[in-house]
CSV table of C-alpha atoms in Angstrom, one decimal:
chain,number,residue,atom,x,y,z
A,1,MET,CA,63.1,-5.0,46.2
A,2,GLY,CA,64.1,-3.2,43.0
A,3,ARG,CA,62.7,-3.6,39.5
A,4,ALA,CA,62.5,-7.2,38.1
A,5,GLY,CA,62.9,-8.6,41.6
A,6,LEU,CA,66.5,-7.5,42.0
A,7,ARG,CA,67.6,-6.7,45.5
A,8,HIS,CA,69.6,-3.7,46.2
A,9,PRO,CA,71.8,-3.1,49.3
A,10,PRO,CA,70.2,-0.6,51.6
A,11,GLU,CA,73.4,1.7,51.3
A,12,GLN,CA,72.6,1.9,47.5
A,13,VAL,CA,69.0,3.1,48.0
A,14,VAL,CA,68.0,6.8,48.5
A,15,GLY,CA,64.4,7.7,49.2
A,16,SER,CA,62.1,10.0,51.0
A,17,SER,CA,62.0,9.5,54.8
A,18,GLY,CA,60.2,10.4,58.0
A,19,VAL,CA,61.7,11.6,61.2
A,20,THR,CA,62.6,8.7,63.6
A,21,LYS,CA,63.4,9.3,67.3
A,22,PHE,CA,65.2,7.2,69.8
A,23,GLN,CA,63.6,6.6,73.2
A,24,LEU,CA,65.0,4.8,76.3
A,25,ARG,CA,61.9,3.5,78.1
A,26,PRO,CA,61.6,3.3,81.9
A,27,ASP,CA,62.2,-0.4,81.8
A,28,ARG,CA,65.6,0.4,80.1
A,29,LYS,CA,64.5,-1.0,76.7
A,30,THR,CA,65.2,1.1,73.7
A,31,LEU,CA,62.6,2.1,71.1
A,32,LEU,CA,62.8,3.8,67.7
A,33,TRP,CA,59.6,5.4,66.7
A,34,LYS,CA,58.5,7.4,63.7
A,35,GLU,CA,57.0,10.8,64.1
A,36,ALA,CA,54.4,12.2,61.6
A,37,LYS,CA,57.1,14.5,60.2
A,38,VAL,CA,58.9,14.5,56.9
A,39,GLU,CA,62.7,14.4,57.2
A,40,PHE,CA,63.7,14.3,53.7
A,41,ILE,CA,62.0,14.4,50.3
A,42,ASP,CA,63.8,12.7,47.4
A,43,ASP,CA,62.7,14.9,44.6
A,44,GLY,CA,64.0,18.0,42.9
A,45,PRO,CA,66.7,19.8,45.0
A,46,GLY,CA,66.3,17.0,47.6
A,47,LYS,CA,67.8,14.4,45.2
A,48,PRO,CA,71.5,15.5,45.3
A,49,VAL,CA,71.2,16.2,49.0
A,50,GLY,CA,69.9,12.7,49.7
A,51,ILE,CA,72.6,11.1,47.5
A,52,ASN,CA,75.3,13.0,49.3
A,53,ARG,CA,73.8,12.2,52.6
A,54,PHE,CA,73.2,8.5,52.2
A,55,ILE,CA,75.9,7.6,49.7
A,56,GLY,CA,78.4,10.4,50.2
A,57,ARG,CA,79.6,10.6,46.6
A,58,ARG,CA,78.7,12.5,43.5
A,59,PRO,CA,77.4,10.2,40.8
A,60,ILE,CA,79.3,9.4,37.7
A,61,PHE,CA,76.2,8.1,36.1
A,62,ALA,CA,72.7,9.7,36.7
A,63,PHE,CA,69.6,8.9,34.8
A,64,GLY,CA,66.1,10.3,35.4
A,65,ASN,CA,62.7,10.6,33.8
A,66,SER,CA,61.1,13.9,35.1
A,67,ASP,CA,61.8,17.5,36.3
A,68,GLY,CA,62.2,16.1,39.8
A,69,ASP,CA,65.6,14.6,38.5
A,70,GLN,CA,67.0,17.9,37.1
A,71,GLN,CA,69.1,18.9,40.1
A,72,MET,CA,70.6,15.4,40.4
A,73,LEU,CA,71.6,15.6,36.8
A,74,GLN,CA,73.0,19.2,37.2
A,75,TRP,CA,75.0,18.1,40.2
A,76,THR,CA,76.3,15.0,38.4
A,77,ALA,CA,77.3,17.2,35.4
A,78,ASP,CA,79.1,19.8,37.5
A,79,SER,CA,82.2,17.8,38.2
A,80,SER,CA,85.4,16.9,36.5
A,81,GLY,CA,86.1,13.5,34.9
A,82,ALA,CA,83.8,11.3,32.7
A,83,ARG,CA,80.1,11.7,33.7
A,84,PHE,CA,76.9,10.5,32.1
A,85,MET,CA,73.6,12.3,32.4
A,86,GLY,CA,70.4,10.8,30.7
A,87,LEU,CA,66.7,11.1,30.7
A,88,VAL,CA,64.0,8.6,29.7
A,89,HIS,CA,61.3,10.5,27.8
A,90,HIS,CA,58.0,8.5,28.6
A,91,THR,CA,56.3,8.8,25.2
A,92,ASP,CA,54.6,5.4,25.0
A,93,ALA,CA,51.0,5.5,26.5
A,94,GLU,CA,50.2,2.3,24.7
A,95,ARG,CA,52.8,0.1,26.4
A,96,GLU,CA,53.7,2.0,29.6
A,97,TRP,CA,52.9,5.7,30.3
A,98,ALA,CA,53.2,8.9,28.5
A,99,TYR,CA,54.0,12.1,30.3
A,100,ASP,CA,55.5,15.4,29.1
A,101,ARG,CA,55.5,19.1,29.5
A,102,ALA,CA,51.8,19.4,30.3
A,103,SER,CA,51.5,16.4,32.6
A,104,HIS,CA,50.3,16.6,36.2
A,105,VAL,CA,52.3,13.7,37.3
A,106,GLY,CA,55.9,13.0,36.2
A,107,ARG,CA,56.2,16.3,34.3
A,108,LEU,CA,59.4,16.4,32.0
A,109,ASP,CA,59.7,20.0,30.8
A,110,LYS,CA,62.7,21.9,32.1
A,111,ALA,CA,64.9,19.0,32.4
A,112,LEU,CA,64.1,18.0,28.8
A,113,ASP,CA,65.1,21.6,27.7
A,114,GLU,CA,68.3,21.4,29.7
A,115,ALA,CA,69.2,18.1,28.4
A,116,LYS,CA,69.1,19.4,24.8
A,117,THR,CA,71.1,22.5,25.6
A,118,ARG,CA,73.8,20.5,27.6
A,119,GLY,CA,74.1,17.4,25.4
A,120,TRP,CA,72.7,14.9,28.0
A,121,THR,CA,71.3,11.7,26.5
A,122,VAL,CA,67.6,11.6,26.0
A,123,VAL,CA,66.0,8.2,25.2
A,124,ASP,CA,62.5,8.2,23.7
A,125,MET,CA,60.6,5.2,25.0
A,126,LYS,CA,58.3,4.8,22.0
A,127,ARG,CA,61.0,5.3,19.3
A,128,ASP,CA,64.0,3.7,21.0
A,129,TRP,CA,62.7,0.7,23.1
A,130,ARG,CA,61.6,-2.4,21.3
A,131,THR,CA,60.6,-4.0,24.7
A,132,VAL,CA,59.3,-2.1,27.8
A,133,PHE,CA,58.3,-5.1,29.9
A,134,ARG,CA,59.5,-8.7,29.7
A,135,PHE,CA,56.0,-10.0,28.9
A,136,GLU,CA,56.1,-8.1,25.7
A,137,GLU,CA,59.1,-10.1,24.3
A,138,ALA,CA,56.7,-12.7,22.9
A,139,THR,CA,54.9,-10.0,20.9
A,140,VAL,CA,58.1,-8.1,19.5
A,141,GLY,CA,57.7,-7.5,15.9
A,142,THR,CA,53.9,-7.5,15.9
A,143,ARG,CA,53.7,-3.8,16.2
C-alpha cells in the first residue's frame, strides 16, 4: 500500500529485492524460495536500473529527496522531450524530518547541487508546504 492508503499496481512499484529461486520438488510440486542474497538495491545507480528492469521505460517525471535519487534524476533528464526532475528538500524537523548535507540518513548534498546547476525544481518543505500531514489541516494558520 502506498502513502495515504493508496494502492499501486505491482507493475508500478520498484524496490529492492532478494534472490528468489524456483525448485521442482520430488513430489512434482513447485516451490519459490528466497535466498539470503540481495538481487537488486533500489538506491543510487540501482534506481534507473530498476526502473528500466521493472517498468521498461525512462520516466518523464522523476521526484526524489536524497542523493540516492540523483542517478534516477540524471537518467530522466538525459532524454529528449518534456521531462520534469524535482527534489523535496526536507527542512522541517518540527513537522516531519530535516536532513541535509551532513545527515547520516537521507543525505541531500550532491543532488541538491546538481539540481541548482541543471535547473531542476527544488521544493523546500518548511517554506513551501503549508500542510505536511492531513492531521495538520485542523491547525493550519496557527504557526
